[in-house]
Amino acid sequence: MRSVLSLLPLAAFALAQQHQVAIKEDNIQPVRPLVQEAISLLGFGTWRLTDNTSEAVSWAIQTGYRHIDCAAAYGNEREVGEGIRDGLAKTGLSRDDLWITSKLWNDQHDPKKVEAAIDASIEKLGVGYLNLYLMHWSVAQNAIGLNYIDYLDTWEAMEDLVDKGKTHHIGVANFSPHEIKEVLKHSKSHPPQVHQMELHPYLQQADFVKWHQDHNIHVTAYSPFAGTNPVYGPGDDAPTPLLNNSVIKEIAKDRDCTPAQVAIMWGLTRGTSVIPKSSHKEYITENLYSLQCILEEEDLKKIHKLGKEHFRFNNPAASWGVPLYEDLEDSLGEHKEHS
Ligand SMILES: NC(=O)c1ccc[n+]([C@@H]2O[C@H](COP(=O)([O-])OP(=O)(O)OC[C@H]3O[C@@H](n4cnc5c(N)ncnc54)[C@H](OP(=O)(O)O)[C@@H]3O)[C@@H](O)[C@H]2O)c1
Ligand SMILES: *[C@@H]1O[C@H](CO)[C@@H](O)[C@H](O)[C@H]1NC(C)=O
Ligand SMILES: *[C@@H]1O[C@H](CO)[C@@H](O)[C@H](O)[C@H]1NC(C)=O
């Protein structure tokens, strides 16, 4: 049991070194490389943590997680913050030992509102500063309507947050290839260092992930268990629940792991950070110990084949009435190459 705890920072650091360096191409200003403050590749998700939120977050820290993924939109930052304080107290660690991410919600895209939004997240979480602040979606959305503010203007305001020391890094989530390229092209001095997106064996997005790695943008995989998050519902033509998929179960058996550990380690092996969420102590611990689930080349080949499903669970495009994920693999199973 002891070994994984010492393995965690080392493994994370080694992988971080491979995959996180300063962005150079198309950018004149030098950027602070992500590796100077390596993101711990296994993080803890907090979306839909409700009843015993602070217990779960505290337990995650006690178990060994050093990276917590939060968002204003999850509506639980205050409880997550209590969990962080409790976890730090119980482990004797300090704030600086953690990597804390939060996200700007769609109704705060007005450049005049961005600083107040991060201040609110920092205050609720009680963390002093963030390690990473993400634009949750490219979509500005409030009573005025949709996309009344250009995400590039929002991005410019987010760049100022780095200069003000409110967050060490900035990035985006759920952007299309065109949108991320636009941000990269128009950044003043802080290009996006992280892109968080839905990634699991049924939505592998290999071309898009590689494009980011080629441009030194670190990728974080959300919903690593595919449709397991109950908010996604069964879905009409959804594939077999990932953790019940016979290929995943077979690999888990061969490697003496659980299906959840296989799913997480597949993501870590690709060099992405992975942020599973659970409200249960046993799952939280099980997911941490995915670091001991070593996959072989043949396992990765089998999982690669599951990618033909191309199933995306998180797509509010229709309900919001905006195009999202343009030119990416979509839920109809079409695979579009990313150029
Ligand atoms: N940027 C974005 O737009 C965005 C979107 C989605 C998610 N995220 C982030 O990514 C995180 C993870 O994604 P997610 O919450 O959608 O889904 P997920 O982590 O893939 O799945 C969570 C579900 O899996 C269950 N589970 C956890 N560990 C398990 C295990 N070992 N065995 C069996 N079941 C297990 C959980 O159950 P219990 O909770 O009941 O234990 C929960 O129902 C989120 O919490 C959030 O931080 C970001
Ligand atoms: C949260 O509550 C559920 C249900 O009572 C329990 O099974 C789970 O272990 C609790 N989680 C933590 C981290 O205490
Ligand atoms: C998991 O698979 C078994 C058979 O392999 C099936 O009986 C069961 O209903 C499946 N469970 C879910 C949740 O899909």
GROMACS .gro file of N, CA, C and O in nm, residues 28 161 164 178 186 193 255 263 278 280 282 295 316 335:
model
   56
   28ILE      N    1   0.521   3.453  -2.962
   28ILE     CA    2   0.647   3.525  -2.947
   28ILE      C    3   0.690   3.527  -2.802
   28ILE      O    4   0.805   3.503  -2.770
  161LEU      N    5  -0.549   3.751  -1.535
  161LEU     CA    6  -0.554   3.682  -1.405
  161LEU      C    7  -0.420   3.619  -1.370
  161LEU      O    8  -0.383   3.607  -1.254
  164LYS      N    9  -0.194   3.891  -1.254
  164LYS     CA   10  -0.233   3.936  -1.119
  164LYS      C   11  -0.207   3.829  -1.013
  164LYS      O   12  -0.238   3.850  -0.896
  178HIS      N   13  -1.104   2.454  -3.427
  178HIS     CA   14  -1.097   2.593  -3.474
  178HIS      C   15  -1.085   2.689  -3.356
  178HIS      O   16  -1.003   2.781  -3.356
  186HIS      N   17  -0.441   3.422  -3.086
  186HIS     CA   18  -0.469   3.557  -3.036
  186HIS      C   19  -0.424   3.583  -2.893
  186HIS      O   20  -0.444   3.694  -2.843
  193GLN      N   21  -0.257   2.651  -2.170
  193GLN     CA   22  -0.163   2.543  -2.138
  193GLN      C   23  -0.232   2.410  -2.116
  193GLN      O   24  -0.166   2.307  -2.114
  255ARG      N   25  -0.477  -0.839  -1.572
  255ARG     CA   26  -0.377  -0.755  -1.504
  255ARG      C   27  -0.404  -0.742  -1.354
  255ARG      O   28  -0.340  -0.660  -1.287
  263ALA      N   29  -0.961   0.173  -1.714
  263ALA     CA   30  -1.003   0.294  -1.785
  263ALA      C   31  -0.914   0.413  -1.748
  263ALA      O   32  -0.872   0.490  -1.834
  278SER      N   33  -1.584   1.027  -0.754
  278SER     CA   34  -1.668   0.932  -0.680
  278SER      C   35  -1.703   0.991  -0.546
  278SER      O   36  -1.627   1.067  -0.487
  280HIS      N   37  -1.786   0.768  -0.311
  280HIS     CA   38  -1.765   0.652  -0.222
  280HIS      C   39  -1.619   0.629  -0.189
  280HIS      O   40  -1.535   0.623  -0.280
  282GLU      N   41  -1.458   0.365  -0.108
  282GLU     CA   42  -1.394   0.248  -0.172
  282GLU      C   43  -1.355   0.279  -0.315
  282GLU      O   44  -1.247   0.241  -0.360
  295LEU      N   45  -0.061  -0.163  -1.775
  295LEU     CA   46  -0.118  -0.223  -1.897
  295LEU      C   47  -0.008  -0.259  -1.995
  295LEU      O   48   0.095  -0.191  -2.003
  316PRO      N   49  -2.421   1.939  -2.494
  316PRO     CA   50  -2.540   2.023  -2.477
  316PRO      C   51  -2.570   2.111  -2.599
  316PRO      O   52  -2.649   2.205  -2.589
  335HIS      N   53  -1.599   0.965  -3.799
  335HIS     CA   54  -1.469   1.006  -3.750
  335HIS      C   55  -1.407   1.103  -3.849
  335HIS      O   56  -1.380   1.069  -3.962
   0.00000   0.00000   0.00000
